[in-house]
Amino acid sequence: MGAQTHHRVGVRRLPPDPEHVVTPEELLTFASRRISGRYEVDEFGYDAELNDKILLELLRPLYRHWFRVETIGLHNLPPDGALVVANHSGTLPIDALMLQVALHDEAGRVVRLLGADLVHRLPLLGHLSRKTGHTLACKEDADRLLRKGELVGVFPEGFKGIGKPWSQRYKLQRFGRGGFVASAIRAGVPIVPCSIVGAEEIYPKIGELRPLARLLGLPYLPITPLFPWFGPLGLVPLPSKWLIEFGEPIRSDEVDPAEADDPMVVFELTDQVRETIQRSLNALRLRRGPAFFL
């Protein structure tokens, strides 16, 4: 029997209990439900139980002990649906996963991250992304989630941000055409600028293996101080100190929904969000100090 589908409406809030450790009995019960198909997914494929009991448990050691993530400005998260817009960096999208843990554990919120088409085309990763609540970064999915009152997350720099070289660290790349702003305007939800400091240092990108990247169909294949020289050990992220700040919401409900199709209106609001995040990144870097310390 397949998984039962359940459509949820409204804001997801969770009782934050980051200290809870899954017991062997809970794991046995979990495995029994998975085998028999007695679990639920929503219309996008999100599997809350798998996310809470397995995937987030695997990420928490990185979040708490390796990166020692601190969150700032959680009070700026609206009680209802909103669009969280964050900078993207780090060569691999670990910043997206740490943002997911931060919102789940510190704010008791599920964030629905919008991911690139490449992620969802990969057989195993695409399926796993859907299970963890991620979905395709397209107008249709973004609009549906926001209108349902979900907390939606987006990284408008895309691969340009995550794959930028070490020399460009903490310099925001272009924010695309502002499709995320248009979705927020149509849904009438606030935009929460999110600044992440720490991801830039986990895999300092000093070069690329471009011929191999083209052969594999990847946007880039990085060279870092440890990869590929140390093989699999080179994939271990460096233990940088992280800060994640949620800024004051930027209103989009004051804009006429019909103006979501006006390129100038969308550009101006997009530029405002981008400048807000850049200023915050500059301040957070000073606040954090050195990336690596005991």
PDB file of N, CA and C in Angstrom, residues 22 25-35 47 49-51 53-54:
ATOM      1  N   VAL A  22      15.798  10.834  19.486  1.00  0.00           N
ATOM      2  CA  VAL A  22      14.918   9.751  19.059  1.00  0.00           C
ATOM      3  C   VAL A  22      15.377   8.436  19.689  1.00  0.00           C
ATOM      4  N   GLU A  25      12.901   2.700  20.437  1.00  0.00           N
ATOM      5  CA  GLU A  25      11.490   2.335  20.307  1.00  0.00           C
ATOM      6  C   GLU A  25      10.786   3.205  19.276  1.00  0.00           C
ATOM      7  N   GLU A  26      11.109   4.499  19.289  1.00  0.00           N
ATOM      8  CA  GLU A  26      10.519   5.404  18.295  1.00  0.00           C
ATOM      9  C   GLU A  26      10.966   5.039  16.890  1.00  0.00           C
ATOM     10  N   LEU A  27      12.222   4.632  16.753  1.00  0.00           N
ATOM     11  CA  LEU A  27      12.728   4.249  15.441  1.00  0.00           C
ATOM     12  C   LEU A  27      12.031   2.994  14.922  1.00  0.00           C
ATOM     13  N   LEU A  28      11.778   2.042  15.826  1.00  0.00           N
ATOM     14  CA  LEU A  28      11.080   0.819  15.422  1.00  0.00           C
ATOM     15  C   LEU A  28       9.649   1.128  14.973  1.00  0.00           C
ATOM     16  N   THR A  29       8.983   1.986  15.730  1.00  0.00           N
ATOM     17  CA  THR A  29       7.627   2.385  15.359  1.00  0.00           C
ATOM     18  C   THR A  29       7.632   3.117  14.025  1.00  0.00           C
ATOM     19  N   PHE A  30       8.618   3.985  13.853  1.00  0.00           N
ATOM     20  CA  PHE A  30       8.762   4.735  12.605  1.00  0.00           C
ATOM     21  C   PHE A  30       8.959   3.782  11.426  1.00  0.00           C
ATOM     22  N   ALA A  31       9.881   2.800  11.602  1.00  0.00           N
ATOM     23  CA  ALA A  31      10.160   1.850  10.521  1.00  0.00           C
ATOM     24  C   ALA A  31       8.926   1.025  10.177  1.00  0.00           C
ATOM     25  N   SER A  32       8.167   0.641  11.200  1.00  0.00           N
ATOM     26  CA  SER A  32       6.952  -0.145  10.968  1.00  0.00           C
ATOM     27  C   SER A  32       5.947   0.630  10.125  1.00  0.00           C
ATOM     28  N   ARG A  33       5.776   1.905  10.437  1.00  0.00           N
ATOM     29  CA  ARG A  33       4.835   2.733   9.666  1.00  0.00           C
ATOM     30  C   ARG A  33       5.305   2.914   8.229  1.00  0.00           C
ATOM     31  N   ARG A  34       6.622   3.072   8.042  1.00  0.00           N
ATOM     32  CA  ARG A  34       7.126   3.277   6.680  1.00  0.00           C
ATOM     33  C   ARG A  34       6.901   2.038   5.831  1.00  0.00           C
ATOM     34  N   ILE A  35       7.183   0.866   6.427  1.00  0.00           N
ATOM     35  CA  ILE A  35       7.048  -0.382   5.678  1.00  0.00           C
ATOM     36  C   ILE A  35       5.597  -0.633   5.290  1.00  0.00           C
ATOM     37  N   ASP A  47       7.098  15.113   3.606  1.00  0.00           N
ATOM     38  CA  ASP A  47       6.920  14.020   4.553  1.00  0.00           C
ATOM     39  C   ASP A  47       7.412  14.508   5.920  1.00  0.00           C
ATOM     40  N   GLU A  49       7.056  13.442   9.014  1.00  0.00           N
ATOM     41  CA  GLU A  49       7.630  12.466   9.949  1.00  0.00           C
ATOM     42  C   GLU A  49       9.063  12.121   9.578  1.00  0.00           C
ATOM     43  N   LEU A  50       9.316  11.855   8.303  1.00  0.00           N
ATOM     44  CA  LEU A  50      10.669  11.541   7.854  1.00  0.00           C
ATOM     45  C   LEU A  50      11.602  12.719   8.113  1.00  0.00           C
ATOM     46  N   ASN A  51      11.107  13.922   7.865  1.00  0.00           N
ATOM     47  CA  ASN A  51      11.907  15.123   8.069  1.00  0.00           C
ATOM     48  C   ASN A  51      12.283  15.295   9.541  1.00  0.00           C
ATOM     49  N   LYS A  53      12.047  13.080  12.229  1.00  0.00           N
ATOM     50  CA  LYS A  53      12.654  11.982  12.984  1.00  0.00           C
ATOM     51  C   LYS A  53      13.994  11.502  12.420  1.00  0.00           C
ATOM     52  N   ILE A  54      14.257  11.764  11.146  1.00  0.00           N
ATOM     53  CA  ILE A  54      15.487  11.257  10.547  1.00  0.00           C
ATOM     54  C   ILE A  54      16.377  12.375  10.016  1.00  0.00           C
TER      55      ILE A  54
END
